[in-house]
XYZ file of C-alpha atoms in Angstrom:
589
model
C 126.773 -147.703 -45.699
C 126.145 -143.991 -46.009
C 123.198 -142.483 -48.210
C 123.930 -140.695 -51.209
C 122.195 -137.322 -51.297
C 118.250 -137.711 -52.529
C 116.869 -135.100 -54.942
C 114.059 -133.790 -52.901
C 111.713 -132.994 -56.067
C 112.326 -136.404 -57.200
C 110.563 -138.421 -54.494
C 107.164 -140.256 -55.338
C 105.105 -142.985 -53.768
C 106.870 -145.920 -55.201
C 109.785 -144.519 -52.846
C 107.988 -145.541 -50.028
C 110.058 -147.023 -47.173
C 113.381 -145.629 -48.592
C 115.834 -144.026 -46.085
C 116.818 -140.423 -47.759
C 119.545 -137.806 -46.988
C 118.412 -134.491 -48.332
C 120.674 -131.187 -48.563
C 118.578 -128.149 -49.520
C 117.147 -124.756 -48.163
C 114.448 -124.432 -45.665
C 111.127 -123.214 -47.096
C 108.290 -122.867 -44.379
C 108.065 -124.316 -41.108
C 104.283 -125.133 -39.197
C 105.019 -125.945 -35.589
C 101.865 -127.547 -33.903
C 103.845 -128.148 -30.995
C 104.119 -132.259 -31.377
C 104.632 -132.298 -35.128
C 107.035 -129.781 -36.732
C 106.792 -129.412 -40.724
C 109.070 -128.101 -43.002
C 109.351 -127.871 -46.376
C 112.783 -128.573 -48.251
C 113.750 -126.988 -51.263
C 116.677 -128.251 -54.008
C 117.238 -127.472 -57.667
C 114.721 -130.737 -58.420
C 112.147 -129.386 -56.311
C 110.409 -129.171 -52.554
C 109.303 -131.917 -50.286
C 107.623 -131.873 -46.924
C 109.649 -133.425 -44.027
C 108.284 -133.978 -40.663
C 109.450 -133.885 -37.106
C 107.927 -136.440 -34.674
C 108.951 -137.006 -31.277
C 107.519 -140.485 -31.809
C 109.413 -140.801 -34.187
C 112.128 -138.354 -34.862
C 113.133 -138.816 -31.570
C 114.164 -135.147 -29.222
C 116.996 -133.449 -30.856
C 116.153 -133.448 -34.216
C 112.436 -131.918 -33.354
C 114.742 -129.316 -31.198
C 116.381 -128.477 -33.867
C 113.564 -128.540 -36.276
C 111.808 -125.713 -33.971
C 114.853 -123.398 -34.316
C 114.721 -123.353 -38.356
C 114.673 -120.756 -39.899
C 113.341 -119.805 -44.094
C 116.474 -120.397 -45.999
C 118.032 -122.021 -43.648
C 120.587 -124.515 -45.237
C 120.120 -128.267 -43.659
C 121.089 -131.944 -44.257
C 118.250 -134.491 -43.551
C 118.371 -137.880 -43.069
C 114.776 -139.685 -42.875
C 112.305 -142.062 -43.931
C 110.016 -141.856 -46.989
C 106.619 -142.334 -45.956
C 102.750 -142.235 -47.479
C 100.826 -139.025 -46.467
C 97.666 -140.062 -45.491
C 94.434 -139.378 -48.590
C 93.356 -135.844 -46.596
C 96.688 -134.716 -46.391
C 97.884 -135.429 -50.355
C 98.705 -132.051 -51.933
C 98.201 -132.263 -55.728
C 99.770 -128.822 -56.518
C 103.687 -130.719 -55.853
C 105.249 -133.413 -57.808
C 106.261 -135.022 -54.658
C 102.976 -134.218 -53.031
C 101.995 -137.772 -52.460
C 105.147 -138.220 -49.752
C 106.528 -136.744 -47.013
C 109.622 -137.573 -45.109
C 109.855 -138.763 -41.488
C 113.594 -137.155 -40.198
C 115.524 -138.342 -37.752
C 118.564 -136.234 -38.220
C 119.408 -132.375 -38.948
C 122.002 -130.853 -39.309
C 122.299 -126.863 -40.312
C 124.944 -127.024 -42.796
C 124.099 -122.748 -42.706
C 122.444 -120.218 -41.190
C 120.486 -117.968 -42.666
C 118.653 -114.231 -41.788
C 115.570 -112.898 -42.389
C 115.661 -112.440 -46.087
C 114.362 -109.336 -47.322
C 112.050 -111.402 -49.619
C 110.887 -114.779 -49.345
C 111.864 -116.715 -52.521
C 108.680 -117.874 -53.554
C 107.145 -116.834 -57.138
C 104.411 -114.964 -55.837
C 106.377 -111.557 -54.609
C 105.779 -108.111 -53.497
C 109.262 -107.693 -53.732
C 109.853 -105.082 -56.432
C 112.464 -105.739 -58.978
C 115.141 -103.617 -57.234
C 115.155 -105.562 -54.740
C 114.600 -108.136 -56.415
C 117.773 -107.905 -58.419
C 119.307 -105.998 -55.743
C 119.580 -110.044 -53.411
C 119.453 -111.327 -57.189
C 120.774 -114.703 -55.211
C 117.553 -115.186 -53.288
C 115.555 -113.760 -56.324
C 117.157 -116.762 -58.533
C 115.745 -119.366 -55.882
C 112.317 -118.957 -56.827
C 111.278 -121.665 -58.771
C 109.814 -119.774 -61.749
C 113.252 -118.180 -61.854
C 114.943 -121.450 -62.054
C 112.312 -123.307 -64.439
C 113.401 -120.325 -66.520
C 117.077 -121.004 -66.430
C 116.272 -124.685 -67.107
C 114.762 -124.001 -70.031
C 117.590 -121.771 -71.307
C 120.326 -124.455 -70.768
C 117.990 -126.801 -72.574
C 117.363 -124.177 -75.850
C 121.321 -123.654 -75.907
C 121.931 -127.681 -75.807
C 119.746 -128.265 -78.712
C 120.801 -125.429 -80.780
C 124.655 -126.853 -80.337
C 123.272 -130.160 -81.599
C 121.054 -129.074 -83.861
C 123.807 -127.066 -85.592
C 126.457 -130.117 -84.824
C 124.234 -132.414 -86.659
C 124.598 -130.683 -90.000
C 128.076 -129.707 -90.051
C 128.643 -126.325 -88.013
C 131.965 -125.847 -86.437
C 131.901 -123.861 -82.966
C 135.035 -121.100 -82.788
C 135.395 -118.867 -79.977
C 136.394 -115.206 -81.180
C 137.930 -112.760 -79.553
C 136.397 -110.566 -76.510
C 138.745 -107.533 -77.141
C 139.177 -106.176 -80.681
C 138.884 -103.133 -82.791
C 136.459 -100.954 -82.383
C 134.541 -100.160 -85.738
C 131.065 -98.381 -86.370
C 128.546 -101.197 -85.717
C 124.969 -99.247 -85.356
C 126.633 -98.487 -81.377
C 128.589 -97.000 -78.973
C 131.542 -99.032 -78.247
C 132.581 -99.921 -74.907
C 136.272 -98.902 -74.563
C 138.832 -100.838 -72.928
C 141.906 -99.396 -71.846
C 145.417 -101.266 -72.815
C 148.283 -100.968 -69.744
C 150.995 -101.985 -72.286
C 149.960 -99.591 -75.156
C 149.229 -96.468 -73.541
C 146.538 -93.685 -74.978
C 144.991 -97.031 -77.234
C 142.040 -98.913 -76.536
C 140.809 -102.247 -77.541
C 136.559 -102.470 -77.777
C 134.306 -105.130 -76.190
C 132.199 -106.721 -79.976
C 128.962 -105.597 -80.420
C 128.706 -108.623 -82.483
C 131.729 -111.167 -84.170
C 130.367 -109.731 -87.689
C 134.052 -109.426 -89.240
C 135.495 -112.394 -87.413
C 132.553 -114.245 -88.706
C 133.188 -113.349 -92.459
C 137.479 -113.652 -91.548
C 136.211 -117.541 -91.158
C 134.393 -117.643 -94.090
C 137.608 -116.537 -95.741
C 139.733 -119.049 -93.889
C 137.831 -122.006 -95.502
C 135.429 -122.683 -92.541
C 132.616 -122.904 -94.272
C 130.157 -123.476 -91.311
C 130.646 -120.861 -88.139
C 128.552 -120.534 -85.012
C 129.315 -119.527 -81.822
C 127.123 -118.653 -78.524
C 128.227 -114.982 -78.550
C 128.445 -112.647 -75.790
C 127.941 -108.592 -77.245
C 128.219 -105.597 -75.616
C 126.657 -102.195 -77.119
C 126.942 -98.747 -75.085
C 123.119 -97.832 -76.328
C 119.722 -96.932 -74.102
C 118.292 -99.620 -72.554
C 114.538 -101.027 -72.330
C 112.794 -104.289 -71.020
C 114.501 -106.124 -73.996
C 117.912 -104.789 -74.291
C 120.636 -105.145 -71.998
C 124.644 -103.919 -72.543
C 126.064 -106.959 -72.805
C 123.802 -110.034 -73.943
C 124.064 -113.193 -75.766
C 123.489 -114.378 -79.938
C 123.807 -117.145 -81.900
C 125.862 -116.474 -84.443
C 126.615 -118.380 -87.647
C 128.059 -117.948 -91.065
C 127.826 -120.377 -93.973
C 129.765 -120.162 -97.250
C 128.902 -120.552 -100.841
C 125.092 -120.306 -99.321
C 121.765 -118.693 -100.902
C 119.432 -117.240 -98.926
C 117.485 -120.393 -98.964
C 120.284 -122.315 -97.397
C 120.424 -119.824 -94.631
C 116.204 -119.708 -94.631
C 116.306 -123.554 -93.908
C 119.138 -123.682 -91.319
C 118.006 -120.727 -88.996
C 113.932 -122.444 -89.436
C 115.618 -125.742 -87.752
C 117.766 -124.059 -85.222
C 114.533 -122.334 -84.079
C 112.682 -125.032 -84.386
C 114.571 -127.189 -82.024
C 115.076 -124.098 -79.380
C 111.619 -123.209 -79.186
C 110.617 -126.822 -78.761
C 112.549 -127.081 -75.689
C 109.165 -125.293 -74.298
C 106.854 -127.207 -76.334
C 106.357 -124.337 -78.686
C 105.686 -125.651 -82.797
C 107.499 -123.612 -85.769
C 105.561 -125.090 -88.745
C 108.436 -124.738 -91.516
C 108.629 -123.296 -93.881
C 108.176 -119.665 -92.015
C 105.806 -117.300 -94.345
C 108.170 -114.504 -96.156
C 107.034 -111.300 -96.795
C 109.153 -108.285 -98.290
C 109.961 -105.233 -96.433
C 107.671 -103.479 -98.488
C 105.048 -105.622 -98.336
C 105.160 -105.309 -94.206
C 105.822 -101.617 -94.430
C 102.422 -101.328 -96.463
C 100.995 -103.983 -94.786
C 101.546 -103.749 -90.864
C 103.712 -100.295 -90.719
C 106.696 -102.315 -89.829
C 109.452 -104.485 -90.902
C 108.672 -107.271 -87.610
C 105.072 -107.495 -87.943
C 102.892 -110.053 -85.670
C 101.059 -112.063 -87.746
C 98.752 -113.721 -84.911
C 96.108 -111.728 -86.221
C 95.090 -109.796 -89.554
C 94.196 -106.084 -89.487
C 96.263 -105.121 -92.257
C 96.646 -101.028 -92.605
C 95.169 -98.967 -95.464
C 96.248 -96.209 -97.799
C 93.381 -93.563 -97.687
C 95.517 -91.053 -99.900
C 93.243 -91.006 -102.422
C 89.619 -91.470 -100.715
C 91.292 -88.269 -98.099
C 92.099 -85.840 -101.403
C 89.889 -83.305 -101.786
C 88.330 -83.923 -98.258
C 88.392 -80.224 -97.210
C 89.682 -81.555 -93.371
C 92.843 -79.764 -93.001
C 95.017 -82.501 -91.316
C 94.344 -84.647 -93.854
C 94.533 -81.871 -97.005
C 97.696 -80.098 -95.518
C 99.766 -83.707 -95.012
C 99.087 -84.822 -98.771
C 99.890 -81.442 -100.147
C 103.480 -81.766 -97.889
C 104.299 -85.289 -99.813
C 102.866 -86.660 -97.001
C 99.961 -89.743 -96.781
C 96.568 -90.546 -94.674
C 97.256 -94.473 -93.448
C 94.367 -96.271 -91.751
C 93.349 -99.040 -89.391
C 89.990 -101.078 -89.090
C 89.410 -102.028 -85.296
C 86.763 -104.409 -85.869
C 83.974 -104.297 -82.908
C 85.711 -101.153 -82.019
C 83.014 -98.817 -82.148
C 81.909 -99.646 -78.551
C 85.143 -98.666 -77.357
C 85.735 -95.576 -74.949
C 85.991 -91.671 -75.635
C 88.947 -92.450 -73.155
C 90.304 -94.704 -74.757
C 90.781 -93.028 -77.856
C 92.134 -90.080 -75.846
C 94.896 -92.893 -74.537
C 95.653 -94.061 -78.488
C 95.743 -90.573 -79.443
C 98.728 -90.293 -77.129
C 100.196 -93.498 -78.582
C 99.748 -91.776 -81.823
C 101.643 -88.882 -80.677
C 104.646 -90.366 -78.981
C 105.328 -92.319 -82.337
C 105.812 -88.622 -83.653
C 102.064 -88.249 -85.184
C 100.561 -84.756 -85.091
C 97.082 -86.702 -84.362
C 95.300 -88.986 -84.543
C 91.388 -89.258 -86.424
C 89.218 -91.734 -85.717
C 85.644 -92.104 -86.929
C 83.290 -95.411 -86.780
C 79.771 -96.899 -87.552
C 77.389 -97.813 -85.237
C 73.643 -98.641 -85.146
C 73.927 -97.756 -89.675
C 75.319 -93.830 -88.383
C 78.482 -92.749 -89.069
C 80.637 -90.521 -86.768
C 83.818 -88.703 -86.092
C 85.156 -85.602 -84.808
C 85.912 -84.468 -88.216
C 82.627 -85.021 -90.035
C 82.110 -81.568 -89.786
C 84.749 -80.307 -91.437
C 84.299 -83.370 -94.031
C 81.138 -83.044 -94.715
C 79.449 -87.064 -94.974
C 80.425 -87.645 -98.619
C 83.598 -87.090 -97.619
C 83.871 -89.247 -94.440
C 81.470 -91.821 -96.359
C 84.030 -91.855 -99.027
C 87.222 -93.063 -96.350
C 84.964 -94.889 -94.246
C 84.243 -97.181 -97.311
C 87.884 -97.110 -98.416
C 88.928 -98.443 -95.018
C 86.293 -101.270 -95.490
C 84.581 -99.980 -92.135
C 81.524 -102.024 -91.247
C 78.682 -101.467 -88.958
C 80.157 -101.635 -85.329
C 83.706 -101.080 -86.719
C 86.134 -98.294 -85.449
C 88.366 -96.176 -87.980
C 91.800 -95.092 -86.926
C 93.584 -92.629 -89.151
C 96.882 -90.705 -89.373
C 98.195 -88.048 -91.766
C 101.830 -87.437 -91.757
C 104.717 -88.602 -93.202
C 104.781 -92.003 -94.453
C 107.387 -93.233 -91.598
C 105.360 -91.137 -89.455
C 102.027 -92.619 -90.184
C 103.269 -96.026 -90.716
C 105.057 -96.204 -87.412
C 102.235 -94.704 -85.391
C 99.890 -97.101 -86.840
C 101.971 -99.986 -86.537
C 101.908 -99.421 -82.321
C 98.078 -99.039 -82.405
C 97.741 -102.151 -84.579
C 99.353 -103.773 -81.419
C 97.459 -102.019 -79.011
C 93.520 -102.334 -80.826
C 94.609 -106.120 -80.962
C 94.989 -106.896 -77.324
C 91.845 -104.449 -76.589
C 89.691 -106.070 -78.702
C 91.395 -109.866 -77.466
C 92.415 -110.458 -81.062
C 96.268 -111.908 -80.183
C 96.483 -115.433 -79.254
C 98.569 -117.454 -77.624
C 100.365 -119.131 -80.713
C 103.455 -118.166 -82.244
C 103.613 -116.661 -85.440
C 106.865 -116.735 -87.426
C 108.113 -115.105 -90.236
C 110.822 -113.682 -92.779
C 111.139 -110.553 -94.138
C 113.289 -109.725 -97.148
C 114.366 -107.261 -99.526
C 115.536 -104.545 -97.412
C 116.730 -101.193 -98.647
C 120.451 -101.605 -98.567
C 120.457 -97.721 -97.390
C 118.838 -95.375 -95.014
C 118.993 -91.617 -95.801
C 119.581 -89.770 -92.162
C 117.084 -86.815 -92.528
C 119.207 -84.113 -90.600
C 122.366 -84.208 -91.982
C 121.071 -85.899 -95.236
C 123.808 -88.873 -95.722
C 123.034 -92.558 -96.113
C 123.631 -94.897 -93.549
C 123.156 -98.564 -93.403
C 120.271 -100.453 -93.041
C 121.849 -103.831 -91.417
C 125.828 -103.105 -91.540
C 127.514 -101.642 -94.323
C 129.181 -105.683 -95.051
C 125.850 -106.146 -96.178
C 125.613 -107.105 -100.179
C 123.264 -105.314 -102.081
C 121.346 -107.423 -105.038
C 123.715 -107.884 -107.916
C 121.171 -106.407 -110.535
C 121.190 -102.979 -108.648
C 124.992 -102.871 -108.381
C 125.219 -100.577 -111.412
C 122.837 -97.952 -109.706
C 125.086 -97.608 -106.598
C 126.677 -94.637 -106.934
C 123.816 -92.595 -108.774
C 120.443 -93.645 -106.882
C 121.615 -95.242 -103.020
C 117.903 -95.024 -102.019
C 116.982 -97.498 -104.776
C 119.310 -100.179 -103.722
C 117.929 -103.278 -101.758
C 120.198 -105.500 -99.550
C 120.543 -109.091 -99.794
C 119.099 -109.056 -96.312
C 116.586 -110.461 -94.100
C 115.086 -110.604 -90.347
C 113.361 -113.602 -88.902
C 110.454 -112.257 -86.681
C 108.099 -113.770 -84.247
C 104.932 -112.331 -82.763
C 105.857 -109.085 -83.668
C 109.845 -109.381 -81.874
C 112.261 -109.262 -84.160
C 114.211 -112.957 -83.156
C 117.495 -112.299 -85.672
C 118.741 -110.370 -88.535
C 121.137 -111.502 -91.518
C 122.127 -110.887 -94.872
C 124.311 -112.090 -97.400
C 127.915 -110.460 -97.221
C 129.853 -108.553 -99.777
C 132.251 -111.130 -100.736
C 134.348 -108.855 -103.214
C 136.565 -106.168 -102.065
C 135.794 -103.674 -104.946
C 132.021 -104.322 -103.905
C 132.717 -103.457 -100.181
C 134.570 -100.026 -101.128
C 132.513 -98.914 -103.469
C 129.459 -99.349 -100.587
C 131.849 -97.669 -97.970
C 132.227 -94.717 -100.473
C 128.076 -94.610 -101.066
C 128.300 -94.567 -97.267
C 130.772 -91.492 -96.710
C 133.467 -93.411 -95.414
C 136.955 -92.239 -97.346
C 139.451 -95.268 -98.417
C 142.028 -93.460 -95.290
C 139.096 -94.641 -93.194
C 138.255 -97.342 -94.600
C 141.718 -98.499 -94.907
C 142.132 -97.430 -90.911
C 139.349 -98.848 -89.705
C 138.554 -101.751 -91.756
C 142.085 -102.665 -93.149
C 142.408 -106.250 -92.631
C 138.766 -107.423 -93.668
C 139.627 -105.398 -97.024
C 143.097 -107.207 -97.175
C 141.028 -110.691 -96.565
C 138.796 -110.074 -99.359
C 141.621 -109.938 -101.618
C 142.326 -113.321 -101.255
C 139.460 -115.645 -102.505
C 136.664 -114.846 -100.324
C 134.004 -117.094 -101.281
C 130.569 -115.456 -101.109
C 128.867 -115.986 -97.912
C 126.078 -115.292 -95.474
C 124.750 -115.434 -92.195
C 122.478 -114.246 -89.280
C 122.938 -113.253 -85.568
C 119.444 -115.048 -83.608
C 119.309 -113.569 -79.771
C 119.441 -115.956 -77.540
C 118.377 -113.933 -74.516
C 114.921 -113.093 -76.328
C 114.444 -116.450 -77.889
C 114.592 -117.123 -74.389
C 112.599 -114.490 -73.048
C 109.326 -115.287 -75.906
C 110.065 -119.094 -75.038
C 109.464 -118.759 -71.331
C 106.783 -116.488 -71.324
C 108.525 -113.610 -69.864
C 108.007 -110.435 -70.101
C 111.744 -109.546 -69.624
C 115.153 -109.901 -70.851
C 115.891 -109.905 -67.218
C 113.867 -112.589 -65.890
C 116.091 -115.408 -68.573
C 119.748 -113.462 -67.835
C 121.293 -114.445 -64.329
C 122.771 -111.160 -63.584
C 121.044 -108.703 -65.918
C 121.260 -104.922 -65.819
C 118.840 -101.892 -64.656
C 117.726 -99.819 -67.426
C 119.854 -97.301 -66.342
C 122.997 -99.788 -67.034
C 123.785 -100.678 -63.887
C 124.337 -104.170 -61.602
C 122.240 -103.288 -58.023
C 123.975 -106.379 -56.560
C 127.841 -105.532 -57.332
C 127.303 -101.838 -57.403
C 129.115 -101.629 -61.000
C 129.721 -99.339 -62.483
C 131.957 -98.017 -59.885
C 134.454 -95.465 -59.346
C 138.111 -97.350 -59.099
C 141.493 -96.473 -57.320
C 143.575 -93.120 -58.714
C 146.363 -95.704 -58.993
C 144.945 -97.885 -61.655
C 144.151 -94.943 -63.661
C 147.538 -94.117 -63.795
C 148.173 -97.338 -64.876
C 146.760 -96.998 -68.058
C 147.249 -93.539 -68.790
C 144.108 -92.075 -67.777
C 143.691 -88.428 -66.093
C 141.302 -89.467 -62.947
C 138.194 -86.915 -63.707
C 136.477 -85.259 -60.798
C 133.173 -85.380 -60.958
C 131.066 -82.143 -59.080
C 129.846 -82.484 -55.457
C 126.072 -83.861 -55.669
């Protein structure tokens, strides 16, 4: 009777005396002349096999010296104990090692140009570059393990109360979503384009319309913007849409959903999640996706600063302008450099400065006590609640300015001073302005989408104060990432032109670009809501990365681009022509 293939991760002492066949890649091989071992890898895991002339018998210790790392091979062999010196506790199957009498190379491999174990010196080029050998390293594949397992309980957890799954369409219309489109060319229709989503946002609220009622879909995006560590072109939501639902509906479903993905790695998301408003984390943490892990809340030193006689802080209040603080607690024993590194921080956020001053030994201090004067510096110091051994940092700027330069030191003084844990710390935040005012060209644009509706009690301000409006919206946040952001939709088609006039956009526009939306509306759209949750990140926090690349199987360079196709890449003058497209000649490097 032939064997059916063994997992090799799967093997434990109670298989002891079983005959095996393994299929898997060749790890490491020790040769100590009598006794070959090698190590066999599969999805499940690695075992050691050995090669035994006693044993194995000639051939297969032959063939055993000629192996080579990654290597494909089929093993046939006994299960046997290793002896109590030889155990290795750091494998599952550490206990057991196989006795072969057969191998076969099913493949031959070369020298890789990186082993694929999890401890690398590979950089990520080339990492990503042989992305295939990159993905056999275990922590790789533990990663993608955990991802299929998040996605599996998010479809049941959302099955389980109702949801429908619906597929939406890949190429559309392109319409203003917060980003660049990417453009695809039709053969059929020349000179017109269809555009990959950026999100199914209008699809989504077309099902809501249909009679639905409960949407999601695992959603791949695509947005033409810069990239960074998390963002990549073309990534993956969750996306669902409820109808007739409050915000607490929405509140409750999305805390479950999490709940169950973030358990796949053992993680707890003690429901409810704390809410705060967007004002409250503006004023509170100097940003709308604050980590809660740990407290140091920011200050307002506006009125402590006035009158100070320091010119940073007397020049930014006359300008409209406020003085924002931060308590470092212990952080008076911290570095002269290291205040010159936050004082960069401070300045790539778009601060002019930063001021810092702290007590130590019952003495205050601070480059600007001079200027101050200590009545002065007394006066914020005890306004920032600064105790002995404490560290003051301070801006004066704008209020965005300040806020958003404080914000990224908050981060940074917390891991200095070992303040963030381990945990994970979830939250809401609500009430967001329904409208941001662009400060160059001075129009409004929106905060979330412009299909997001604003609170019915500020309707009647809409056309006479925009920057007074707040959105029926909301972000769920964790450790300081923002996991997902939703609102409530304009359900009414008077409603959605009215905010697309606030917004600049004419009704020839409107009618151009968002037509059939406007022509849905118009017949019995019940009032609905919903929120787009990243999967990739969930992912990313959930694993412990430190990358959207390390959870995405063939991810993207910052720059945009794939180092193991080569995309993007120049094609053939004949399928240009094709769809109508002048081939553009680029300059000689």
């Amino acid at each position: 009777m032939s064997l059916r293939r063994q997992p090799a991760g799967a093997l434990r002492a109670a298989d002891t005396g079983r005959r095996v066949l393994l299929r898997g890649w060749i790890g490491r091989r020790r040769d100590l002349g009598e006794l070959i071992f090698l190590t066999v890898r599969d999805r499940s895991g690695v075992v050691q096999v050995l090669f035994d002339r006693a044993r194995s018998g000639e051939e297969p210790v032959l063939r055993a010296g000629d192996a080579r790392p990654e290597d494909v091979v089929e093993i046939e062999g006994e299960v046997v104990p290793r002896g109590d010196a030889q155990v290795n506790r750091d494998i599952p199957t550490g206990e057991v090692e196989i006795v072969a009498t057969r191998l076969e190379f099913l493949a031959r491999a070369e020298t890789p140009p990186f082993l694929p174990e999890d401890r690398t010196n590979a950089t990520e080029e080339l990492r990503l570059e042989h992305r295939y050998i990159d993905l056999r390293r275990p922590a790789m594949l533990k990663n993608f393990v955990l991802r299929d397992e998040i996605a599996f309980r998010v479809r049941r957890t959302l099955h389980e109360i109702g949801f429908l799954e619906v597929e939406t369409p890949m190429l559309t219309k392109s319409t203003p979503e917060g980003a660049r489109d990417y453009l695809v060319p039709s053969r059929v229709h020349p000179g017109k384009f269809y555009a990959l989503p950026q999100s199914p946002q209008l699809f989504k609220q077309i099902l809501m319309v249909s009679g639905f009622e409960s949407y999601f879909q695992i959603a791949r995006c695509f947005r033409d913007e810069d990239l960074r560590a998390d963002r990549q072109p073309e990534f993956t939501q969750i996306d669902l849409e409820m109808s007739f639902a409050t915000e607490e509906d929405i509140f409750s479903t999305v805390e479950a959903v999490l709940a169950a993905a973030f358990g796949a790695a053992g993680i707890d998301a003690p429901r409810p999640f704390p809410r705060l408003t967007y004002a409250e984390s503006m004023k509170l943490y100097g940003t709308d996706r604050p980590d809660l892990r740990y407290g140091m809340p920011l200050s307002d030193l506006s009125a402590s600063a006035s009158g100070s006689a320091f010119v940073p802080f007397d020049g930014a209040l006359a300008a409209g302008g406020a003085v924002r603080g931060l308590r470092v607690p212990g952080g008076a024993a911290l570095s002269r450099k290291k205040l010159d590194d936050w004082t960069e921080i401070a300045r790539s956020h778009g601060a002019s400065g930063l001021v810092w001053a702290k007590r130590s030994g019952g003495e205050s201090s601070s480059p600007a006590k001079k200027a101050m004067g200590d009545a002065a510096l007394e006066r914020v110091l005890a306004a920032a609640e600064i105790a002995d051994g404490d560290l003051l940092l301070a801006v004066a700027d704008r209020p965005s300015v300040a806020a958003a330069a404080l914000a990224a030191l908050r981060v940074a003084a917390a891991r200095e001073i070992g303040a963030v844990d381990t945990s994970h710390a979830f939250c809401w935040v609500t009430e967001f302005p329904l409208f941001g005012l662009d400060q160059k060209n001075g129009s409004w644009f929106p905060m979330n989408h412009p299909f997001t509706s604003p609170r019915e009690e500020d309707l009647s301000r809409l056309e006479t104060e925009p920057g007074t409006i707040l959105a029926r919206a909301y972000d769920v946040v964790v450790n300081g990432e923002e996991l997902g952001s939703g609102s409530i939709r304009i359900h009414r088609a008077e409603v959605q032109e009215r905010v697309f006039r606030a917004l600049g956009i004419s009704e020839a526009e409107g009618r151009e670009r968002f037509g059939f939306l406007l022509d849905a509306l118009k017949y019995g759209a019940p009032p609905h809501g919903g929120i787009a949750l990243g999967l990739d990140r969930i992912c990313m926090i959930a694993a412990g990365a430190s990358s959207l690349r390390d959870v995405i199987a063939f991810p993207k360079t910052t720059s945009g681009m794939c180092l193991m196709t080569g995309s993007p890449s120049t094609v053939a003058d004949s399928q240009l022509r094709e769809l109508a497209i002048a081939p553009v000649r680029l300059p000689e490097s």
